[in-house]
Short mmCIF file of C-alpha atoms in Angstrom, two decimals:
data_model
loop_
_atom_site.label_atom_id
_atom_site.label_comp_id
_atom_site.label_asym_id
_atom_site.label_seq_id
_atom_site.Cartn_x
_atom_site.Cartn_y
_atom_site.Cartn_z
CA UNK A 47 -47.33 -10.10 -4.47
CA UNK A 48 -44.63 -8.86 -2.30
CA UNK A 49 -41.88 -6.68 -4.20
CA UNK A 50 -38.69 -6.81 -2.41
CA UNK A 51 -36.08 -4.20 -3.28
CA UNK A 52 -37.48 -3.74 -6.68
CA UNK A 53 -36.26 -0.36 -8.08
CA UNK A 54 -37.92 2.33 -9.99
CA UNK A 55 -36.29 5.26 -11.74
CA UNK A 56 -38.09 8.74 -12.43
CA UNK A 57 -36.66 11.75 -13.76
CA UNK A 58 -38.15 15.16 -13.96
CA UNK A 59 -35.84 17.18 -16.21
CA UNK A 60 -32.26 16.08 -15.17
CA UNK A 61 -33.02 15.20 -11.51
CA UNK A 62 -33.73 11.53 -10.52
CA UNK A 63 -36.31 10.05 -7.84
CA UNK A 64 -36.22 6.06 -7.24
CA UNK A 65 -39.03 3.88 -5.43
CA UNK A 66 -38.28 0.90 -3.92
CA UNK A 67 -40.72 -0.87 -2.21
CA UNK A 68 -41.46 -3.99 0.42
CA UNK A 69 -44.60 -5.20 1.88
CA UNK A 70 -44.89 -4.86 5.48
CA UNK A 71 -47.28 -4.96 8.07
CA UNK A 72 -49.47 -1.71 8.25
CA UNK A 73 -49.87 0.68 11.49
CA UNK A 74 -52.94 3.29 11.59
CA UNK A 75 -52.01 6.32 13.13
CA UNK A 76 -54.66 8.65 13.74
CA UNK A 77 -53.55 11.61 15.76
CA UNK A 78 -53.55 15.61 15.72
CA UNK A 79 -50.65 17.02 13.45
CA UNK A 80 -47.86 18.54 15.85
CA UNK A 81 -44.21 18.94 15.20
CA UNK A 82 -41.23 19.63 17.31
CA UNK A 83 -37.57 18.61 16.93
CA UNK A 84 -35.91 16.33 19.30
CA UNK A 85 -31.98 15.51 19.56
CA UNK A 86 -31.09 12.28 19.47
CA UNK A 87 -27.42 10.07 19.99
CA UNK A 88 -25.70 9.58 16.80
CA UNK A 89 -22.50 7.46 15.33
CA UNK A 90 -19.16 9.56 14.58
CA UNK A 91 -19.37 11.29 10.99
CA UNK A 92 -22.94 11.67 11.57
CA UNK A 93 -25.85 14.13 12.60
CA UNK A 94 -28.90 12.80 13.75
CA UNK A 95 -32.21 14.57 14.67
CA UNK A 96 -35.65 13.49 14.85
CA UNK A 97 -38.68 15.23 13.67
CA UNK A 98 -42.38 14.19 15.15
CA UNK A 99 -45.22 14.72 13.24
CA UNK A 100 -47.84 13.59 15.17
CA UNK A 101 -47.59 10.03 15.82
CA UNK A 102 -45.07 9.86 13.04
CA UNK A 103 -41.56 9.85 13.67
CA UNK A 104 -38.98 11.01 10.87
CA UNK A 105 -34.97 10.27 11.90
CA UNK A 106 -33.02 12.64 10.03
CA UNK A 107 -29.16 10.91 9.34
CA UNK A 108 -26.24 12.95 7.55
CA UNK A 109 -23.97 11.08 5.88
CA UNK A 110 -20.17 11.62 6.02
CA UNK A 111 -19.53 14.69 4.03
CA UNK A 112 -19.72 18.43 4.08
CA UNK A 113 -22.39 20.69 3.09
CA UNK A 114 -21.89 24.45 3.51
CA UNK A 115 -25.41 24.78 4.27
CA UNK A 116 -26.50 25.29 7.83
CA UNK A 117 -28.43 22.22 10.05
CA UNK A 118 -31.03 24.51 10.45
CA UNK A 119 -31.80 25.13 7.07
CA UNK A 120 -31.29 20.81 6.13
CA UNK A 121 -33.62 20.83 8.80
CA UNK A 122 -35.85 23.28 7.96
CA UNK A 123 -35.96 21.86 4.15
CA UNK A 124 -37.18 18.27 5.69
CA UNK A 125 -40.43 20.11 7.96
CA UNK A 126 -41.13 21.55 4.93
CA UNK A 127 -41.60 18.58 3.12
CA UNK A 128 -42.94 16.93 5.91
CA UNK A 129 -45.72 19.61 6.26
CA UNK A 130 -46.46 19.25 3.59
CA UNK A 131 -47.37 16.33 2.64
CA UNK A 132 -48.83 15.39 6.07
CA UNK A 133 -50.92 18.92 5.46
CA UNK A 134 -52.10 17.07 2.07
CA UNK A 135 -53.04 13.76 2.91
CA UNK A 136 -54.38 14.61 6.86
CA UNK A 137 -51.35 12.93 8.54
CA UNK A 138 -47.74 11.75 7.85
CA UNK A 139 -48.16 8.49 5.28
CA UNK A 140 -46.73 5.97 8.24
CA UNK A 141 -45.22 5.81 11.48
CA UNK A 142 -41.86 5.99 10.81
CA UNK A 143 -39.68 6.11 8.18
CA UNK A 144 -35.18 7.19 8.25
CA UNK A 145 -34.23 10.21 6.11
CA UNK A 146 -30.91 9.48 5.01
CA UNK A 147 -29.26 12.86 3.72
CA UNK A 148 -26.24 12.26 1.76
CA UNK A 149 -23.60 14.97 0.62
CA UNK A 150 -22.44 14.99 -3.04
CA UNK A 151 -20.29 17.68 -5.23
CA UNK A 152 -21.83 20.43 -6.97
CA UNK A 153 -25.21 22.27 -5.73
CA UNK A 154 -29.28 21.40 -5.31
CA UNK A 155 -30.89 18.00 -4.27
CA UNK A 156 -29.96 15.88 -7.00
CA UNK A 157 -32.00 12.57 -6.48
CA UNK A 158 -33.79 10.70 -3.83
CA UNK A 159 -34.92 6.80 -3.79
CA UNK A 160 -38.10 5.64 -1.42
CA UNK A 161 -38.13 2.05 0.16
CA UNK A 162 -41.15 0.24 2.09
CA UNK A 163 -39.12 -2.29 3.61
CA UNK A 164 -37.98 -1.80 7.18
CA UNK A 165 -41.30 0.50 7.99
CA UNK A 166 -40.35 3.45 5.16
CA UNK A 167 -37.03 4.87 4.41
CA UNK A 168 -35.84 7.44 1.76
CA UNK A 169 -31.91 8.73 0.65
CA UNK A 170 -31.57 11.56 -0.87
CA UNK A 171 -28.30 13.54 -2.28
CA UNK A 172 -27.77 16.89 -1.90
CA UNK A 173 -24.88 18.89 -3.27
CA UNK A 174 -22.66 20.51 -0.85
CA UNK A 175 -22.92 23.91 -2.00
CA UNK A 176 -26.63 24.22 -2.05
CA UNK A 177 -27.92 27.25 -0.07
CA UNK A 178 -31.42 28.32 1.09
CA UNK A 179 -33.10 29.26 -1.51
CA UNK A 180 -32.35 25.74 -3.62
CA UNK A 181 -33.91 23.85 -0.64
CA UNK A 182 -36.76 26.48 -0.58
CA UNK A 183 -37.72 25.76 -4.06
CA UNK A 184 -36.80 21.39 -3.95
CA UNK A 185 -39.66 19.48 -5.32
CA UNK A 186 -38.07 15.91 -4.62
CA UNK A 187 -38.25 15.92 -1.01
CA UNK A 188 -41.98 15.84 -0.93
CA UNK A 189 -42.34 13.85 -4.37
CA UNK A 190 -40.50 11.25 -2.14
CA UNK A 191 -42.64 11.51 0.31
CA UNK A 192 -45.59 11.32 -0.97
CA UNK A 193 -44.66 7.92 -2.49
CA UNK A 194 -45.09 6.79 0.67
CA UNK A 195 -49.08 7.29 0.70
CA UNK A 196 -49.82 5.01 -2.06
CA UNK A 197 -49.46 1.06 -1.95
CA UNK A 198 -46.91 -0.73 -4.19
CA UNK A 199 -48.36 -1.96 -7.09
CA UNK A 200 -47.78 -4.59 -10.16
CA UNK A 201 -45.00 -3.52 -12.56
CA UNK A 202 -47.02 -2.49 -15.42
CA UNK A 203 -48.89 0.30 -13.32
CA UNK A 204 -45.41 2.05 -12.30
CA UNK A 205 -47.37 5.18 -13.88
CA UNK A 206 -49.38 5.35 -11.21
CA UNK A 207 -47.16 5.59 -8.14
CA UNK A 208 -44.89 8.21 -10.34
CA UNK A 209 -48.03 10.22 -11.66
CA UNK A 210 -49.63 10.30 -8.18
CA UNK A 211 -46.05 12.00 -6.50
CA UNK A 212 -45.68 14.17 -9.81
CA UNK A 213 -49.37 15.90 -9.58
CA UNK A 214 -49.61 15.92 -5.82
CA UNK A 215 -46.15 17.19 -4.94
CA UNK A 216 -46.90 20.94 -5.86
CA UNK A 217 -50.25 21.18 -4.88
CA UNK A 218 -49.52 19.86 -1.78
CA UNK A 219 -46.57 22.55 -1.44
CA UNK A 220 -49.03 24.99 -2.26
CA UNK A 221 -51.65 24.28 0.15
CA UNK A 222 -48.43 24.87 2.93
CA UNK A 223 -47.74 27.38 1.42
CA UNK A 224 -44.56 26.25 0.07
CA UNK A 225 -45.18 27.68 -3.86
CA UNK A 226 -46.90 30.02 -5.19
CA UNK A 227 -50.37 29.11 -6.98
CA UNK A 228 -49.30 31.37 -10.06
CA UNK A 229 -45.81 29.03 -10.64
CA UNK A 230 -47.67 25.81 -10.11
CA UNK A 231 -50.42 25.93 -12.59
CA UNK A 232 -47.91 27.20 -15.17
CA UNK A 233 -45.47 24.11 -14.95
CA UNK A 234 -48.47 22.35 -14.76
CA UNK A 235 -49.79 23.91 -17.77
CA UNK A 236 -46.28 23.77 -19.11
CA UNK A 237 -45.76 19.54 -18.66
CA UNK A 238 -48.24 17.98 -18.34
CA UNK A 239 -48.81 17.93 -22.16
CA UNK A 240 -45.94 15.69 -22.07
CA UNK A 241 -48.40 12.62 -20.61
CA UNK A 242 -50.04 13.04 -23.53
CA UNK A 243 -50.35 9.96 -25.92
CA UNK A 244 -48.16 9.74 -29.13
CA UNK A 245 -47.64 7.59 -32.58
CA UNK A 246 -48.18 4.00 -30.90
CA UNK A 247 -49.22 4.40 -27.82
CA UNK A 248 -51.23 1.21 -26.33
CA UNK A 249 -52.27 2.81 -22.73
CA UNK A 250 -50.84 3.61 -19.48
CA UNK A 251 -50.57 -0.02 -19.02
CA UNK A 252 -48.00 -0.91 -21.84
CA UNK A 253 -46.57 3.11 -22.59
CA UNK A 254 -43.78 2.65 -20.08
CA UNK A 255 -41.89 5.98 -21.70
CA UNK A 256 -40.66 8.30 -19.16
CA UNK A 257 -43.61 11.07 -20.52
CA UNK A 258 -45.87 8.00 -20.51
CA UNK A 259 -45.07 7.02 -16.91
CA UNK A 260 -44.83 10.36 -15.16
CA UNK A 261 -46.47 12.86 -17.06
CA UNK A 262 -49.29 10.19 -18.16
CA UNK A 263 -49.88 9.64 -14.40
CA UNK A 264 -49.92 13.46 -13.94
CA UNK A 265 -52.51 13.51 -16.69
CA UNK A 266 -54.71 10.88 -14.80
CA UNK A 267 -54.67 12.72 -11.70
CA UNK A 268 -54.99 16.02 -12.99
CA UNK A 269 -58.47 14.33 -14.80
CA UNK A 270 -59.56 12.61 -12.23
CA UNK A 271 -58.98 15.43 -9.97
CA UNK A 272 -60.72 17.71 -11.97
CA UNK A 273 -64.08 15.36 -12.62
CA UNK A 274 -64.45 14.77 -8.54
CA UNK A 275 -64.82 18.34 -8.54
CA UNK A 276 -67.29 18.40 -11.04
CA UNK A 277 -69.61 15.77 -9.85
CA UNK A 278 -69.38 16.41 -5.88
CA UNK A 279 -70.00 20.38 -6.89
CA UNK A 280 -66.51 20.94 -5.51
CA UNK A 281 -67.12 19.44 -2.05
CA UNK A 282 -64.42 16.81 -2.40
CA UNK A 283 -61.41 16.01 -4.89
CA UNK A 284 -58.64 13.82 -5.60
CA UNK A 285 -57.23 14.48 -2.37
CA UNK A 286 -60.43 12.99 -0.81
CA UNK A 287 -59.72 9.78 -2.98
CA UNK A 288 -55.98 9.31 -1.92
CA UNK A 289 -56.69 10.18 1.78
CA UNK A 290 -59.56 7.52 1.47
CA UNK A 291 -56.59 4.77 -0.27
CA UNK A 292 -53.95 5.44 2.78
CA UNK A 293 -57.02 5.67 5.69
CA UNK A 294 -58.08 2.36 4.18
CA UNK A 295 -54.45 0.83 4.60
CA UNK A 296 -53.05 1.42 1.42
CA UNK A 297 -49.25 2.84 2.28
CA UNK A 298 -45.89 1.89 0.25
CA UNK A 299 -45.43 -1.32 2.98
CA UNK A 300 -48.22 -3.03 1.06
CA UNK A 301 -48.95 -4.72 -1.72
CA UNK A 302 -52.32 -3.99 -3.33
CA UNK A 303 -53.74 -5.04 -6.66
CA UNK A 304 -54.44 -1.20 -8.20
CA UNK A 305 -57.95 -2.04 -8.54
CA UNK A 306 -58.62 -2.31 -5.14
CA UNK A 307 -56.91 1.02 -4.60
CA UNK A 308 -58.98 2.89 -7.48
CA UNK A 309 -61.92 1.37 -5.64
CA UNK A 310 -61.28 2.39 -2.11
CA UNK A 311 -60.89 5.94 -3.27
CA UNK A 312 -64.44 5.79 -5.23
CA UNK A 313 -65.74 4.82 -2.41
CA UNK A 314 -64.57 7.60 0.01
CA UNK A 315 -65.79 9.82 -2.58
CA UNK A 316 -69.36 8.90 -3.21
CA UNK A 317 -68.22 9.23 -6.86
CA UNK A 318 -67.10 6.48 -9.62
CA UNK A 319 -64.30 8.43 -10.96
CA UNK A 320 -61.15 6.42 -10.59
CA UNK A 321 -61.98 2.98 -11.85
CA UNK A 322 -63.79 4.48 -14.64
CA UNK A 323 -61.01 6.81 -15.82
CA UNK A 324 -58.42 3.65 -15.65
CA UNK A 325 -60.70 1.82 -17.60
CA UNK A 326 -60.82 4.12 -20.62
CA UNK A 327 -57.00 4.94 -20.46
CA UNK A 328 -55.30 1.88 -19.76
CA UNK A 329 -55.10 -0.27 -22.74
CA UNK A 330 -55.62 2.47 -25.27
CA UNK A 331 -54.64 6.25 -25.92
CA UNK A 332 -56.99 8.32 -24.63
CA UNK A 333 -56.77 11.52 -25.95
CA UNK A 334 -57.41 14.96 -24.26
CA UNK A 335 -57.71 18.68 -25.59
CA UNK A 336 -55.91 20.38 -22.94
CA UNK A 337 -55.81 23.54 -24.53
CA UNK A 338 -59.91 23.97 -23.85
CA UNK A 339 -59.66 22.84 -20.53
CA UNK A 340 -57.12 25.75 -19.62
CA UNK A 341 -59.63 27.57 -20.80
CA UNK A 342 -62.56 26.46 -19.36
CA UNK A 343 -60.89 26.63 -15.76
CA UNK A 344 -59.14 30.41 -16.54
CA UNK A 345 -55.49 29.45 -17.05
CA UNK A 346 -53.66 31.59 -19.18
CA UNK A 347 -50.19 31.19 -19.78
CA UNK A 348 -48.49 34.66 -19.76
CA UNK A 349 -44.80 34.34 -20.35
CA UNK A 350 -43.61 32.51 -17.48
CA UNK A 351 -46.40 32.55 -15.25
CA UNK A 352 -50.13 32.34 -15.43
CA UNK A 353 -53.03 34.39 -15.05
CA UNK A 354 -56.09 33.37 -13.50
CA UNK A 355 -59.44 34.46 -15.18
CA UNK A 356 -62.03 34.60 -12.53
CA UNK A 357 -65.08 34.78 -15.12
CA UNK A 358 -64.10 31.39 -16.82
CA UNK A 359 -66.75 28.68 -16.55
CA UNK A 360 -64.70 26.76 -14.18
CA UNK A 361 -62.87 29.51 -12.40
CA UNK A 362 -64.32 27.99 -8.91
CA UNK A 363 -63.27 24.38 -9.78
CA UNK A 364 -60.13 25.53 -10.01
CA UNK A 365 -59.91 27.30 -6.60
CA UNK A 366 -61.22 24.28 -5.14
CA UNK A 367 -58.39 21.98 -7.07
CA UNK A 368 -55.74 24.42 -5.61
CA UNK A 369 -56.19 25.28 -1.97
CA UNK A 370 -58.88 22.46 -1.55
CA UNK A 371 -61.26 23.56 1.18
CA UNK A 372 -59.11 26.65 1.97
CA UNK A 373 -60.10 30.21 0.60
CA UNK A 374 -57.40 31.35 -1.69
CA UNK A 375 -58.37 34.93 -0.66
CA UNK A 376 -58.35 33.56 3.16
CA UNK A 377 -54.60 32.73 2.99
CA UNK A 378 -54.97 30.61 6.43
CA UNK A 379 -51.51 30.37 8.02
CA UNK A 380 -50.63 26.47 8.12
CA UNK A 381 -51.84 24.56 11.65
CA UNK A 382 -48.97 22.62 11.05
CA UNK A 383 -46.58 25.80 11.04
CA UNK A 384 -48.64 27.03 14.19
CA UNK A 385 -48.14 23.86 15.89
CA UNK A 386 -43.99 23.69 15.25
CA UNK A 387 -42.16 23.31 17.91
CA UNK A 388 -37.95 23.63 18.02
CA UNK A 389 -36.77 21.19 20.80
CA UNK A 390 -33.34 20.34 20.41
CA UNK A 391 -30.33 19.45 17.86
CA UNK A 392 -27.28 17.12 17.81
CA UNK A 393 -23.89 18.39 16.61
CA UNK A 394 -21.35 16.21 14.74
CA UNK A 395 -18.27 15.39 17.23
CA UNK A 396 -15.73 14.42 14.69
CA UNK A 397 -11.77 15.25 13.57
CA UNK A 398 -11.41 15.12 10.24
#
C-alpha cells in the first residue's frame, strides 16, 4: 500500500523528527563514495549548494531567514551527516533527495521531517543562533537520514522505522568519527531502558507510546544487533542486515510489507535473527535484563560516561557492534573524509 503524505512524529527529549513517506520507483546506485561541493543557481532569499556523494546528489536550500552561523559550517554540518550515514550503510540511501534548511528563533536544530515522495526530501529547522559546536554534536540530521534506508511500512510497525534511525544514528556517527565511543554507549546505556515494556504492554505492534515506538525499536536493534554478532562469531551485524534491506530495494520510496524486509536482511546474513526476534516481541512484552547484558559486554556506567572492561565475556562483541569491521585501536581516518573535495559555493544576492 502506497502512503502518501502520511506523517509521523518522534521526539527524543524535547526535539522533534517527522517521516513522511511516498512510494516511488526505486534507482540502484552502486558507485565508490566521493564527495565534493558544487555551486549551483538559486532563487532570491535563498542559498543553494549541492553536495555529491557518489552517485547521490544532496541540494542543500536555505530558507529566508538569518542564521549567524557561517555557510561553511551549515555546510559542513550536512557532509557530516551525509558521511555518515553513507559510511554506515555502504552508500547514500538514494539518488537524490532536497535538504531544505529552515531558520527559526532561538539556538540548535530543533526538528526535521523526512518525505519519500518526489525521490527523498527532508526540512529541518535550525535556530539562528546556533554555532559550531551545536551542529558538531546534532543527532537529527543523520536520524533523518537514515530514515531514508528503510522502506515505508504499515502503520502499526511505525516502531520500526523510528527504532532503526534511533539505534543507528550514533553508531553510525561513531564509525565517522563523529562521537566518541565512550558518550554513545552511555546514552545508550542511559535510554534505551526506556523501550522497555511496562504495566499493559501488548507488543511493539499495539505499544504505540513514544518509549514504546522509539526506544522499543532501539531495543530491537540493539538485540538483534547484538545476536548477529553472536551467531556469525562477529563477522557480520545489524549493519549487514540493513545494508542487505536497502541493496535489495528497500528505501523510504517503497512500500514493503515488514516481513519481507526482516527477511531480506536474514538472508544477507546467513542468520535467522530478524524474523525470529519480531516474532517473539510483537504481540507480547518481551522482557529483557539489561543490566546483565552491560555486563556481559563490559559497560560500566561511571558518572556520565562509561568504561569499557576489556576482560568481560563479550568485550569483543562489543568492539565489533561499535566500529564494525574497523579496529577501535586502528582509528582509520574516514575514506569518505579522504575523498572530500571543496568545489564551489553560492552566495545569497538579496536587499533586505
Amino acid at each position: 500500500m502506497h502512503v502518501v503524505n502520511t506523517w509521523r512524529v518522534a521526539m527524543r527529549e524535547n526535539q522533534k523528527s517527522f517521516r513522511l513517506r511516498n512510494g516511488s520507483p526505486s534507482l540502484a546506485v552502486l558507485c565508490p563514495l566521493v564527495l565534493f561541493f558544487v555551486a549551483c543557481a538559486y532563487p532570491a532569499d535563498t542559498v543553494t549548494s549541492t553536495l555529491l556523494i557518489g552517485n547521490s546528489r544532496i541540494d542543500v536550500t536555505m530558507e529566508e531567514g538569518q542564521l549567524h552561523a557561517s555557510k561553511e559550517d551549515v555546510m559542513k554540518w550536512v557532509q557530516w551527516s551525509a558521511e555518515s550515514v553513507a559510511g554506515y550503510y555502504g552508500r547514500f540511501p538514494v539518488p537524490h533527495i532536497v535538504l531544505r534548511i529552515i531558520p527559526t528563533d532561538g539556538s540548535g536544530v530543533r526538528g526535521g521531517r523526512t518525505f519519500g515522495d518526489h525521490g527523498g526530501h527532508i526540512s529541518i529547522h535550525v535556530g539562528s543562533n546556533t554555532t559550531w559546536p551545536d551542529f558538531a554534536d546534532d543527532w537529527m540530521l543523520t536520524h533523518e537520514m537514515v530514515h531514508l534506508a528503510f522502506p515505508s511500512v504499515d502503520d502499526n510497525h511505525h516502531w520500526i522505522e523510528e527504532g532503526i534511525a534511533t539505534y543507528v544514528e550514533p553508531f553510525a556517527r561513531v564509525r565517522a568519527h563523529h562521537m566518541d565511543a565512550n558518550q554513545m554507549w552511555f546514552e545508550v546505556v542511559r535510554d534505551l531502558p526506556k523501550g522497555l515494556p511496562e504495566s499493559g504492554d501488548r507488543g511493539l505492534d499495539h505499544t504505540h507510546t513514544w518509549g514504546r515506538t522509539y526506544w522499543g525499536g532501539a531495543l530491537f536493534c540493539f538485540l538483534a544487533d547484538l545476536e548477529i554478532h553472536q551467531k556469525t562469531e562477529n563477522r557480520q551485524g545489524l549493519q549487514d542486515a540493513l545494508r542487505g534491506i536497502l541493496d535489495a530495494g528497500g528505501d523510504i520510496r517503497q512500500d514493503w510489507d515488514l516481513e519481507k524486509a526482516l527477511d531480506a536482511g536474514d538472508r544477507a546474513t546467513g542468520v535467522a535473527v530478524l524474523h525470529p526476534l519480531y516474532d517473539k516481541m510483537k504481540d507480547q512484552p518481551y522482557n529483557v535484563d539489561l543490566p546483565a547484558m552491560w555486563t556481559q559486554l563490559g559497560i560500566e556506567r561511571d558518572g556520565h560516561t562509561v568504561r569499557f572492561i576489556d576482560s568481560a565475556p563479550l568485550a569483543k562483541t562489543r568492539d565489533a557492534m561499535t566500529y564494525g569491521s574497523a579496529s577501535p585501536a586502528a582509528k582509520p581516518i574516514s575514506a569518505l573524509e579522504n575523498l572530500t573535495i571543496f568545489a564551489g559555493r553560492t552566495s545569497t544576492p538579496t536587499n533586505r
